[in-house]
CSV table of C-alpha atoms and ligand atoms in Angstrom, one decimal:
chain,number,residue,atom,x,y,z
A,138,UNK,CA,32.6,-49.9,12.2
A,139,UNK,CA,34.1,-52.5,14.6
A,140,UNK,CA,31.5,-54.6,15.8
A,141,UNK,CA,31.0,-53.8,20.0
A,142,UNK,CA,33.1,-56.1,22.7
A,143,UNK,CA,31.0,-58.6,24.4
A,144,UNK,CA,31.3,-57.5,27.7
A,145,UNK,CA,30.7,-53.7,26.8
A,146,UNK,CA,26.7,-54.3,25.4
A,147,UNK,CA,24.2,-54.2,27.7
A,148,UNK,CA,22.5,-57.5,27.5
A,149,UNK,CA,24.4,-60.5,28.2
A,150,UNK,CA,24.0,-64.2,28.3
A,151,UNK,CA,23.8,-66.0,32.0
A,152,UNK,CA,26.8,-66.4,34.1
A,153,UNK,CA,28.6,-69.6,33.5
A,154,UNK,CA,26.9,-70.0,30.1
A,155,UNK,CA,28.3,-69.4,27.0
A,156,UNK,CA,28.0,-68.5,23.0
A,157,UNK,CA,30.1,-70.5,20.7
A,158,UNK,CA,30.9,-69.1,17.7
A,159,UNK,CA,33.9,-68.7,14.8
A,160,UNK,CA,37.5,-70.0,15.6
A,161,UNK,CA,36.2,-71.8,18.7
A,162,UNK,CA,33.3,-73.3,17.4
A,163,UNK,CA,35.4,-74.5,14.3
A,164,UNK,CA,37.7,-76.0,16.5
A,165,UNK,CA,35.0,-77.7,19.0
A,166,UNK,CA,33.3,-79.3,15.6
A,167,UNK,CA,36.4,-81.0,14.8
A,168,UNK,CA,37.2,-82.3,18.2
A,169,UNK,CA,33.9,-83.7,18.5
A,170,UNK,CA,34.6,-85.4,15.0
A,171,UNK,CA,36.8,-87.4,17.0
A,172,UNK,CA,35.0,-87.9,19.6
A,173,UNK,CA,32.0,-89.1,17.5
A,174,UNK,CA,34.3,-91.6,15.4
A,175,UNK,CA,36.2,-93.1,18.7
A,176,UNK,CA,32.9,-94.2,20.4
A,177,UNK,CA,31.6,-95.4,16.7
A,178,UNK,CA,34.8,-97.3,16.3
A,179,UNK,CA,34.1,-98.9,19.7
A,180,UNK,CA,30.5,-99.7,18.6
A,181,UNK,CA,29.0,-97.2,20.9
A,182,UNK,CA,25.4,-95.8,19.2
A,183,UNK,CA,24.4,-92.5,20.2
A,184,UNK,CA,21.5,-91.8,22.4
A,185,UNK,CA,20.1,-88.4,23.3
A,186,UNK,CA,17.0,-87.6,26.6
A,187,UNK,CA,15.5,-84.4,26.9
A,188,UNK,CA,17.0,-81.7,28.7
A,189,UNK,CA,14.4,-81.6,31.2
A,190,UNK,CA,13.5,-84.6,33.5
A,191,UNK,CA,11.2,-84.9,35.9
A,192,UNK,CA,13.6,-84.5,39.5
A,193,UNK,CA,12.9,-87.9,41.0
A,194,UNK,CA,15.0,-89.2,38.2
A,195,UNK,CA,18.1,-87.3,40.1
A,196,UNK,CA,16.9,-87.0,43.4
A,197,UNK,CA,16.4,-90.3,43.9
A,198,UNK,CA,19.5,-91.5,42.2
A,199,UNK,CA,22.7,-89.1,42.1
A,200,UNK,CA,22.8,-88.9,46.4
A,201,UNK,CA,20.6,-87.1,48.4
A,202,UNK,CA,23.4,-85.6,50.2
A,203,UNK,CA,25.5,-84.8,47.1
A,204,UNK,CA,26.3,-81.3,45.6
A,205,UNK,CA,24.2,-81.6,42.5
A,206,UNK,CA,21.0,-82.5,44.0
A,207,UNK,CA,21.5,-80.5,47.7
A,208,UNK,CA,22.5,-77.1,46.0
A,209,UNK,CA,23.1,-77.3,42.1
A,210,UNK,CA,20.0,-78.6,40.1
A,211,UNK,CA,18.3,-75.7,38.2
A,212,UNK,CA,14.6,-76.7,39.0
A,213,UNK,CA,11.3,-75.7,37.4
A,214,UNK,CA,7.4,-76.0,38.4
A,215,UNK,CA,5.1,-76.6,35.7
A,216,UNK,CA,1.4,-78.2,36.5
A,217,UNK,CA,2.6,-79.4,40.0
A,218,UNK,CA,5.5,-81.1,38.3
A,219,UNK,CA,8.9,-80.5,39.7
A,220,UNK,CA,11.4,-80.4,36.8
A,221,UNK,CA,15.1,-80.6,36.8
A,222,UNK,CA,17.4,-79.4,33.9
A,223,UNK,CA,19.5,-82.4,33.9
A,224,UNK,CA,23.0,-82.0,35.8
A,225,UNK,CA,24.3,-85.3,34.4
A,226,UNK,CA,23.9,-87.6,32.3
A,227,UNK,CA,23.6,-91.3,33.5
A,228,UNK,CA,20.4,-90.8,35.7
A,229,UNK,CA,18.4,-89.7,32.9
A,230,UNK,CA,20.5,-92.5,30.5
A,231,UNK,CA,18.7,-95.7,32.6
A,232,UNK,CA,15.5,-93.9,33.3
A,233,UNK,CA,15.6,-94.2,29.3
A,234,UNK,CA,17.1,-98.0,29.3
A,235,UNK,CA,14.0,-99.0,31.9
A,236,UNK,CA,11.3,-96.7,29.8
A,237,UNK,CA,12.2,-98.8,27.0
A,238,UNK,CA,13.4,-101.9,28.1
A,239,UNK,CA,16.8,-101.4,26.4
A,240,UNK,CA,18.4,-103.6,28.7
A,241,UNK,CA,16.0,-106.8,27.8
A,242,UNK,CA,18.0,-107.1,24.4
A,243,UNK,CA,20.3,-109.2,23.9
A,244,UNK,CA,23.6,-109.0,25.0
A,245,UNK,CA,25.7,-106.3,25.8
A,246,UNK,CA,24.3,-102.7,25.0
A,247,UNK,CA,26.7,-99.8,23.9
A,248,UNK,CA,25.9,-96.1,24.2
A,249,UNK,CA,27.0,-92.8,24.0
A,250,UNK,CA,25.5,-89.4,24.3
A,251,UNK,CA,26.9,-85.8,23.6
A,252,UNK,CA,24.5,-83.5,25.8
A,253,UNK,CA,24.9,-79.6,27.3
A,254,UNK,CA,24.4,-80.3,31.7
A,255,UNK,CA,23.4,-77.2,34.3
A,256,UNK,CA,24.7,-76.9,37.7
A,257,UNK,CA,24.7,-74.3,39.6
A,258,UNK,CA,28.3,-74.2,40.5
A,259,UNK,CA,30.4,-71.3,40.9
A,260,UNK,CA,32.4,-70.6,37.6
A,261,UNK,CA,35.8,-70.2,37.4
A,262,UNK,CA,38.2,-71.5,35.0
A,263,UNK,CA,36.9,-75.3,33.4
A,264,UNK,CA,33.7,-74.9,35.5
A,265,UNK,CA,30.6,-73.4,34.3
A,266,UNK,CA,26.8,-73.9,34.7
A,267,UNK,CA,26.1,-74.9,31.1
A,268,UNK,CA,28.5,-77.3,29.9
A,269,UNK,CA,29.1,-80.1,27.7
A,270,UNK,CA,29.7,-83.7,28.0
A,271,UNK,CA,30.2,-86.7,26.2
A,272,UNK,CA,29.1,-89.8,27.8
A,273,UNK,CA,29.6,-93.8,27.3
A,274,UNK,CA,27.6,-96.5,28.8
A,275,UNK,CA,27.8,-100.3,28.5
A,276,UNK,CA,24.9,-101.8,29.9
A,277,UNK,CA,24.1,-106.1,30.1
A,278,UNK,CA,27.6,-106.6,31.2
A,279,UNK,CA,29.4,-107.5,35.0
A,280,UNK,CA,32.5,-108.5,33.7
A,281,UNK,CA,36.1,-106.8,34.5
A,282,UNK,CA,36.6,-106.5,30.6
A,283,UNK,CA,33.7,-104.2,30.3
A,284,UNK,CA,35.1,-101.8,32.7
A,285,UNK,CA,38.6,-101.9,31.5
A,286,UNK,CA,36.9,-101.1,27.9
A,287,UNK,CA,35.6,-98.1,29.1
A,288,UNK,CA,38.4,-96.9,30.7
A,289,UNK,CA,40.2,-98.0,27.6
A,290,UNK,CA,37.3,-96.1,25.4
A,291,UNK,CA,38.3,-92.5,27.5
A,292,UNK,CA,42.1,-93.4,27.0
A,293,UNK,CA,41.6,-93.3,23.3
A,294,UNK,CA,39.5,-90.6,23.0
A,295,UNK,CA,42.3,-88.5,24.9
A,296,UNK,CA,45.2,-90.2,22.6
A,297,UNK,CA,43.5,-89.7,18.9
A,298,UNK,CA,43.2,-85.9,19.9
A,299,UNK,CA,47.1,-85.8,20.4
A,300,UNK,CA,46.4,-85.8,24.9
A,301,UNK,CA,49.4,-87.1,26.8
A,302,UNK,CA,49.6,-85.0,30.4
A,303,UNK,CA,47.1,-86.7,32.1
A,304,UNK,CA,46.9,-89.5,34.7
A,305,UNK,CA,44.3,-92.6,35.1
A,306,UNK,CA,43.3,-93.1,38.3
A,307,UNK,CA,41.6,-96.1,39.1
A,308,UNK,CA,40.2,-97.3,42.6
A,309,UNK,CA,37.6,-99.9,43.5
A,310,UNK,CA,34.9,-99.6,46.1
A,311,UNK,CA,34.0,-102.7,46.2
A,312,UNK,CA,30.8,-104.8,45.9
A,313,UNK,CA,27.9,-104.4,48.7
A,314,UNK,CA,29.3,-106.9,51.2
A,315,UNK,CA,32.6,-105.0,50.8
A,316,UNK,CA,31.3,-101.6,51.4
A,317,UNK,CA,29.1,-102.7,54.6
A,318,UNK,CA,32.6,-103.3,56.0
A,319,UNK,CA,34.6,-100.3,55.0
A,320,UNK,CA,31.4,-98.2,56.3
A,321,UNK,CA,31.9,-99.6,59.2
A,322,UNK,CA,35.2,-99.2,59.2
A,323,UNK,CA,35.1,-95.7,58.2
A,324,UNK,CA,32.3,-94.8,61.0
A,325,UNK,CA,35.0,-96.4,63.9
A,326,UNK,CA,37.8,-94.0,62.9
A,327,UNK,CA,36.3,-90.8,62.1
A,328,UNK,CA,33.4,-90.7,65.2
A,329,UNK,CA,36.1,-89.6,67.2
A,330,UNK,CA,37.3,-87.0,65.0
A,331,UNK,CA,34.0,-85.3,64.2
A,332,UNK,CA,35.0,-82.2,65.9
A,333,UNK,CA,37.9,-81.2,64.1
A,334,UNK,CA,36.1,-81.7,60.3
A,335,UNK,CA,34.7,-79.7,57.9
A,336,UNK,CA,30.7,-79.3,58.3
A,337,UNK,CA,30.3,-80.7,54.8
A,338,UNK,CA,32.1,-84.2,56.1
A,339,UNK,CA,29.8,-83.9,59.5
A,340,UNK,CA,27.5,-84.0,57.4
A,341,UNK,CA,28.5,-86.9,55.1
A,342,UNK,CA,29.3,-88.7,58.0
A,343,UNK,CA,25.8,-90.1,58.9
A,344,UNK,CA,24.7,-91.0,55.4
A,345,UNK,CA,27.8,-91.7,53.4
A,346,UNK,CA,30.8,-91.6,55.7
A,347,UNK,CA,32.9,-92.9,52.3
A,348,UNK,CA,31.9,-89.7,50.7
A,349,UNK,CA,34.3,-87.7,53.1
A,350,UNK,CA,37.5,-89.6,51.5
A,351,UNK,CA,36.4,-86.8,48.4
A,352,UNK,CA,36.4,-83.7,50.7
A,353,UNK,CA,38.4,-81.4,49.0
A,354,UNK,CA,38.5,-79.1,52.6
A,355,UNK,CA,41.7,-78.4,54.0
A,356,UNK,CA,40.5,-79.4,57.9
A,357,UNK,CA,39.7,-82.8,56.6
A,358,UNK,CA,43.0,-83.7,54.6
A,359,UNK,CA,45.3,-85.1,57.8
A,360,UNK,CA,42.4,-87.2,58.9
A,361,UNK,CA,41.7,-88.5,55.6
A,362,UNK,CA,45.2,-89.4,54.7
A,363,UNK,CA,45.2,-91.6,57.5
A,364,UNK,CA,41.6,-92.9,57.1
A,365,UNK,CA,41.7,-97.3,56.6
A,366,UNK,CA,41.6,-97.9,53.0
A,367,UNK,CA,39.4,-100.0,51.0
A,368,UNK,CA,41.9,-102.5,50.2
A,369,UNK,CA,41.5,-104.6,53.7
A,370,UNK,CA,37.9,-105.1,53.6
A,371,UNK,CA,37.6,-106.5,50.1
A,372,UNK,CA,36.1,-109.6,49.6
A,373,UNK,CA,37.6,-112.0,47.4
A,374,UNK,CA,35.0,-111.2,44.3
A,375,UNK,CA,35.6,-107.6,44.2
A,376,UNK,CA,39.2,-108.1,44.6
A,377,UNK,CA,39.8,-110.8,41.8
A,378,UNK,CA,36.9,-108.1,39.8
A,379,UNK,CA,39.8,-105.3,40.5
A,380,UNK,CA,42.8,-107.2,39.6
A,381,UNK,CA,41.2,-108.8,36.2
A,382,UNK,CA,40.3,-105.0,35.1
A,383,UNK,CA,43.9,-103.8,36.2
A,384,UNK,CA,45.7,-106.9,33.9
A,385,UNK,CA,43.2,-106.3,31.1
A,386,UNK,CA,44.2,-101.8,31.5
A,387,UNK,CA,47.9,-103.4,31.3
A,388,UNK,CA,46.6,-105.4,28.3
A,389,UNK,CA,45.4,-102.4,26.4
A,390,UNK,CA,48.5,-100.5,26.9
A,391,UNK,CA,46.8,-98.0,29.2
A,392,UNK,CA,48.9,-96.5,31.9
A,393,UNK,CA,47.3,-96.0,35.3
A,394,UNK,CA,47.3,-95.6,39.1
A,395,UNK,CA,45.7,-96.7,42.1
A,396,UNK,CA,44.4,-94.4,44.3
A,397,UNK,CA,42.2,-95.2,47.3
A,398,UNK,CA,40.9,-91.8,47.6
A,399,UNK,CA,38.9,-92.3,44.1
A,400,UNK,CA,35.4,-92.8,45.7
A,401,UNK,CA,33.3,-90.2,43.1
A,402,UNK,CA,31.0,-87.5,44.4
A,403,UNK,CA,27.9,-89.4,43.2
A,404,UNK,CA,26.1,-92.1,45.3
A,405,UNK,CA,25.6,-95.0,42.9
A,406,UNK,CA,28.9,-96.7,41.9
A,407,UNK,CA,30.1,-99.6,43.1
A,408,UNK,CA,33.6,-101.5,41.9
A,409,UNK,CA,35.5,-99.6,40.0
A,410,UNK,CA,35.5,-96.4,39.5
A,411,UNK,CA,38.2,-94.1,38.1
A,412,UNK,CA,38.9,-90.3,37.3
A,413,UNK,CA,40.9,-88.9,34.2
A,414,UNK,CA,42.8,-85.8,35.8
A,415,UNK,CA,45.3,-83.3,34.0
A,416,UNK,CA,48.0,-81.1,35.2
A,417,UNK,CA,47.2,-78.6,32.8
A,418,UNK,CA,44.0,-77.4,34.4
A,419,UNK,CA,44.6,-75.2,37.5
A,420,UNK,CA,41.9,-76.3,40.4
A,421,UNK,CA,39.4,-77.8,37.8
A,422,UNK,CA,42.1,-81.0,36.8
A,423,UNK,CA,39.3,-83.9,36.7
A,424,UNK,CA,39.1,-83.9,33.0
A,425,UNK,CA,36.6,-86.8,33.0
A,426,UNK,CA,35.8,-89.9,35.2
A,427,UNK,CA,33.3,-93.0,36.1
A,428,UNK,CA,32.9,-96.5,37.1
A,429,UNK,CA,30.6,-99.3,37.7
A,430,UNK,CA,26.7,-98.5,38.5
A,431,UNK,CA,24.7,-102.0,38.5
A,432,UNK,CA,23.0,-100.6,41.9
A,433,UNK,CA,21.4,-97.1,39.5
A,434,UNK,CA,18.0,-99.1,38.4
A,435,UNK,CA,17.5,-100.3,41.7
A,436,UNK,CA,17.0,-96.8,42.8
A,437,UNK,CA,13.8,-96.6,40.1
A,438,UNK,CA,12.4,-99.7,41.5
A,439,UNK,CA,13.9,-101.7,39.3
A,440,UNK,CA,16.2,-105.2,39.3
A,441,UNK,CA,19.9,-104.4,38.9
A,442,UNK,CA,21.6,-103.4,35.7
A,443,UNK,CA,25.5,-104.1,34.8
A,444,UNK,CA,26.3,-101.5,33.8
A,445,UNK,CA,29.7,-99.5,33.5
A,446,UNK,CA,30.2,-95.8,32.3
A,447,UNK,CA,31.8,-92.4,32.1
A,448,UNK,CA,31.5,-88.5,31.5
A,449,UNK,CA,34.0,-86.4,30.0
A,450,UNK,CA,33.7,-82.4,30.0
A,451,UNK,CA,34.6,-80.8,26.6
A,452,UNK,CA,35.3,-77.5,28.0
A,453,UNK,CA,38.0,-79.0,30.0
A,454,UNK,CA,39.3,-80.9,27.2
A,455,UNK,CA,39.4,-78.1,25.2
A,456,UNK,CA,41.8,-76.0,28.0
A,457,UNK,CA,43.7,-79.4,27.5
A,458,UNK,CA,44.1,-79.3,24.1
A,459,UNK,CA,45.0,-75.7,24.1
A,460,UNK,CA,47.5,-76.4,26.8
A,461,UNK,CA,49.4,-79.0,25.2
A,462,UNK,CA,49.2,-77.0,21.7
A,463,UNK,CA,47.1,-79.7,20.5
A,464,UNK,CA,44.4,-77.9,19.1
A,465,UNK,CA,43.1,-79.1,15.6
A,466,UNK,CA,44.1,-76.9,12.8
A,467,UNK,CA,40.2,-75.9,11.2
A,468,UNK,CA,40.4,-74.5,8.0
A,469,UNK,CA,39.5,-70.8,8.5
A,470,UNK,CA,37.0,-70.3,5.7
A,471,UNK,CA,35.5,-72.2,2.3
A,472,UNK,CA,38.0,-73.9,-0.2
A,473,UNK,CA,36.7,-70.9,-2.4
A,474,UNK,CA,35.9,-67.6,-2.7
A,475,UNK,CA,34.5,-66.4,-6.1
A,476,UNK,CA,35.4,-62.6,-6.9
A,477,UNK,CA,33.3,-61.7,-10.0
A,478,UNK,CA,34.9,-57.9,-11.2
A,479,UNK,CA,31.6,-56.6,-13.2
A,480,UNK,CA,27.8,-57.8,-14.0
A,481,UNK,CA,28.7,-60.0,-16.6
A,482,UNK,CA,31.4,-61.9,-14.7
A,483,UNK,CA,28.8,-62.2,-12.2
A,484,UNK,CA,26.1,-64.0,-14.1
A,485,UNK,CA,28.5,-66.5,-15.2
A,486,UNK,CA,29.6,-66.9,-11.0
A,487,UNK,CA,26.2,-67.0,-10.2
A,488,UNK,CA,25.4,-70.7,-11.1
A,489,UNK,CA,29.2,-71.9,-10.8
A,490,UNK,CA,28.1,-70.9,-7.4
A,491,UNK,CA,25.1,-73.0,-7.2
A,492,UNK,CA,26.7,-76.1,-9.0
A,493,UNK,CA,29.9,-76.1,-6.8
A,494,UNK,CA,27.9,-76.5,-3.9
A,495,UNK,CA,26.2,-79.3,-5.5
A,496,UNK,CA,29.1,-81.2,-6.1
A,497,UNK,CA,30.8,-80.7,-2.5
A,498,UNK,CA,33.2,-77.7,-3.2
A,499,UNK,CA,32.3,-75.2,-0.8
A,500,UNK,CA,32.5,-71.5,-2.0
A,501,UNK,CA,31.3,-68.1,-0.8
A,502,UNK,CA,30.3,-65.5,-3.6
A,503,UNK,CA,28.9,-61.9,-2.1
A,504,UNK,CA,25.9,-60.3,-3.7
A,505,UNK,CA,27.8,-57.4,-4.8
A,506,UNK,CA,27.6,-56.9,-8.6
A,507,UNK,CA,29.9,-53.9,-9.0
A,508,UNK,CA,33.1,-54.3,-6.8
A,509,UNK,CA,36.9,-54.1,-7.6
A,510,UNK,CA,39.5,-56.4,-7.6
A,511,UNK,CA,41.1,-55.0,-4.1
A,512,UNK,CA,37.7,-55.0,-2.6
A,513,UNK,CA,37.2,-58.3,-3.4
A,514,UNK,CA,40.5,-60.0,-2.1
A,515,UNK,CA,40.0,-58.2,1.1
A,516,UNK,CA,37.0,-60.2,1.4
A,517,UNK,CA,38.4,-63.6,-0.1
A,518,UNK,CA,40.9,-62.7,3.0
A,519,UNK,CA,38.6,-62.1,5.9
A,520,UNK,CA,36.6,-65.5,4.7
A,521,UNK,CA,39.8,-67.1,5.0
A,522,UNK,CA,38.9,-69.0,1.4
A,523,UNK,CA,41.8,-71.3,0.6
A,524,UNK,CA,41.2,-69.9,-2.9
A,525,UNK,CA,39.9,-67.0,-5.0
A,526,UNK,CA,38.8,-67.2,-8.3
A,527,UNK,CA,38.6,-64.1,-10.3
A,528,UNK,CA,36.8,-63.2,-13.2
A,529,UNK,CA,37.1,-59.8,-15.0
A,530,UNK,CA,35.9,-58.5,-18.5
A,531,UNK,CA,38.7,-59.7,-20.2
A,532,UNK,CA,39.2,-63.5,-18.7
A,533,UNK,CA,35.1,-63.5,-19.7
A,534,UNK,CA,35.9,-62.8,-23.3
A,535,UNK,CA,39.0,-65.1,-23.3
A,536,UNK,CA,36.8,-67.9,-21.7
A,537,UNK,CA,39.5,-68.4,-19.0
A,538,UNK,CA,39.3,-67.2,-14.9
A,539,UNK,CA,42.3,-67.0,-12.8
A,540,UNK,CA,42.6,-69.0,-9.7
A,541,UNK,CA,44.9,-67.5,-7.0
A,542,UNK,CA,46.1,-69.4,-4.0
A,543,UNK,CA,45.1,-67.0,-1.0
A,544,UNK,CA,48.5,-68.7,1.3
A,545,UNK,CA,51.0,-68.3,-1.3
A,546,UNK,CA,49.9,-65.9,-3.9
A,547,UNK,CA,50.7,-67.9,-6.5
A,548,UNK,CA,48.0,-67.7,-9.7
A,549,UNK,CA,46.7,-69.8,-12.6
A,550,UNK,CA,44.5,-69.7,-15.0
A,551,UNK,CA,41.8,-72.5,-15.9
A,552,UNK,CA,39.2,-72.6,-18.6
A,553,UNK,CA,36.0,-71.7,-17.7
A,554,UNK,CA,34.7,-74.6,-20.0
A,555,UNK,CA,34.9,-78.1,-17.7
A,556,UNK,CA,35.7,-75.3,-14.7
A,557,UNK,CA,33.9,-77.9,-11.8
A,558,UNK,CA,35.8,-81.0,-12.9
A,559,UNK,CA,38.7,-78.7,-12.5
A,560,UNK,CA,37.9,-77.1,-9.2
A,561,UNK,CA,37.3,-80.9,-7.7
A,562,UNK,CA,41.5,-81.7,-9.0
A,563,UNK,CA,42.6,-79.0,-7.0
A,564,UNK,CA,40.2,-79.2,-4.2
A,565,UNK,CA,41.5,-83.2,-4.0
A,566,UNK,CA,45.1,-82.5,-4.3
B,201,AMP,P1,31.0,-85.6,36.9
B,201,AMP,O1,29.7,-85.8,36.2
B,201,AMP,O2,30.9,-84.6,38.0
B,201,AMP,O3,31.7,-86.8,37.2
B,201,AMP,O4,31.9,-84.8,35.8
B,201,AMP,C1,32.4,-85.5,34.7
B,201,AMP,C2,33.3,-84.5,33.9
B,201,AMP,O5,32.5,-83.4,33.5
B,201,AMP,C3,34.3,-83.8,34.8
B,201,AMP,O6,35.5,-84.6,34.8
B,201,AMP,C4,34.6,-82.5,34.0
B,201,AMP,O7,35.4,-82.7,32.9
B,201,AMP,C5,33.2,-82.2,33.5
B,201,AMP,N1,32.5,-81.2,34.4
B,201,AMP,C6,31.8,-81.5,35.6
B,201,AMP,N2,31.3,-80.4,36.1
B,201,AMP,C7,31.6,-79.4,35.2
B,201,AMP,C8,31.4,-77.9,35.2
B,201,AMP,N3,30.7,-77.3,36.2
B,201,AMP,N4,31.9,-77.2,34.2
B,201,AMP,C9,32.7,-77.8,33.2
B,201,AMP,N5,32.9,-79.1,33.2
B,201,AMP,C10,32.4,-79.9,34.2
């Protein structure tokens, strides 16, 4: 019997949440491989909070007037607690670095974390409300370097998986004294236009008139065009900051643009910041994206932090890859599948089973004692085992099995005296 469609049983996982399972969750473990070995090779060490936090730790931090923490945080009370399931991930990453004083070592601090995030966001295509991202943070450092390694960092996660249609978009929005100015800036020329702009940017207006340069709202898109950019009201430090991180991208052989609309929906980056976006993605094109946060521990009471990071979605990277026919080829099933014909060939596969595993070789053998040789290649097929080996009454008196190559056909047989050391030669070559 075929097993049921998803969508035709009754009970069902939420909306914008999903299982992961066979091809795709093959294909997922061996882009995170990458991902993994890119941030190790960079010296990044993994960290990993609890899903739940309590909500100060976002509420206090991502923006009051932001998306995430106005309408998208999945909350829970528990013993007059108010919990958050964590929307993102750099919040919850210096609540850690303050809890236990990671930022009093020495030096500069690498970090990266791999973690599932909730918002409640409508899905659509790359947008979902459980999704996963890989983080990095560098913490302990101010300088231009360490921003241009972490855009550098994203660069080369997106070029070792084979990425090449996306853009790097880099802005700055300047230090403190710099912002005070835009602000103002910003306030003059859109008080007279109010009126004529979206109720999300009236809104934005009063606490965070910057924030309106990100409306993605038709109404507001001739009025931000023409909104004064950053690059006027720059003092000299954040301007020689941004040109030392653009010579140091050119250094690294990363490609990029400037745009002065890059200002991030979150509240607590300062200097650079930067988005990763695709063509290949439809409406949902930021495929990852961050900046500089030294302000963040302030906002837990705390002295400033250097500290420079970024988030990358694997859902969307995944549509990338699949775009771009990058996906990684997975192998389909074990390197072998062991078809025993009879009870006897199947006490001597029994503990070849147990010992292959021991030394590495991975193999599938089914508990079926009594099964024929067609039965048992339809099942070395739907494993998707590289090979079969097949053992019937006669190869059992002749002390030989036969090992057939499940992609070409082609058959040999091997002794089933020194059969492992065998099994590793071919498994090698
Ligand atoms: P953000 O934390 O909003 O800057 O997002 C960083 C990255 O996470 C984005 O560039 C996306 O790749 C991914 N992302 C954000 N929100 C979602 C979502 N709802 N579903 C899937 N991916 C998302």
């Amino acid at each position: 019997m075929e097993p049921k469609r998803g969508e035709d049983v009754a009970i069902q996982s939420i909306r914008g949440m999903h299982d992961l399972y066979g091809a795709e969750m093959g294909a997922w473990s061996a882009v995170e491989k990458v991902v993994h070995k890119t941030f190790q090779d960079f010296g990044y060490k993994e960290i990993r909070t609890p899903v739940l936090e309590k909500i100060e730790v976002f509420s206090q931090t991502v923006g009051e007037d932001t998306d995430i923490v106005q309408k998208q945080m999945y909350t829970i009370e528990r013993s007059d607690e108010q919990l958050a399931l964590r929307p993102e991930g750099t919040a919850a990453f210096v609540r850690a670095v303050i809890q236990h004083q990671l930022h009093r070592l020495p030096g500069a601090q690498r970090f990266y974390y791999y973690l599932p995030m909730y918002r409640y966001e409508r899905p659509q295509k790359g947008r979902q409300r459980q999704f996963f991202q890989f983080g990095g943070e560098l913490i302990n450092d101010a300088s231009p370097e360490a921003d241009a390694e972490i855009i550098t960092l994203l660069d080369q996660i997106y070029k070792a998986l084979g990425l090449s249609h996306y853009e790097v978009r880099i802005n700055t929005l300047g230090d403190s004294e710099s912002r005070a100015a835009y602000r103002k800036a910003l306030e003059e020329y859109f008080r007279p236009l109010l009126g004529e702009l979206s109720e999300d940017s009236k809104a934005r207006f009063e606490r965070a008139p910057m924030r309106i340069l990100d409306s993605k709202h038709e109404a507001d898109q001739s009025a931000v065009q023409k909104a004064p950019r950053i690059g006027e009201y720059l003092t000299d430090f954040a301007k020689a900051h941004f040109e030392s991180v653009k010579q140091r991208l050119n250094q690294a052989g990363v490609s990029f643009i400037v745009d002065p609309l890059i200002v991030r929906g979150l509240d607590y980056y300062s200097l650079t910041a930067f988005e990763f976006v695709s063509d290949q993605l439809g409406a949902q094109s930021a495929l990852g994206g961050g900046g500089r946060y030294d302000g963040l521990a302030e906002r837990f009471g705390e002295k400033p932090i250097p500290a420079v990071g970024f988030a990358l979605g694997m859902e969307r990277l995944m549509l990338a890859l699949e775009a771009s026919q990058k996906m990684p080829k997975v192998p389909a099933g074990p390197f072998l599948y062991l078809a025993p014909l009879g009870a006897a060939a199947f006490e001597r596969f029994y503990p070849l089973s147990l010992e292959l595993k021991r030394h590495g070789l991975g193999c599938e053998l089914l508990y079926e004692k009594d099964k024929n040789l067609k039965w048992q290649l339809k099942q070395a097929n739907r494993c998707g085992a590289q090979y079969a080996l097949l053992l019937g009454e006669e190869e059992v008196a002749k002390g030989v099995a036969v090992l057939k190559n499940m992609s070409d056909g082609g058959q040999k047989e091997i002794g089933l005296d020194r059969i492992v050391e065998q099994l590793k030669q071919v498994h090698s070559t």
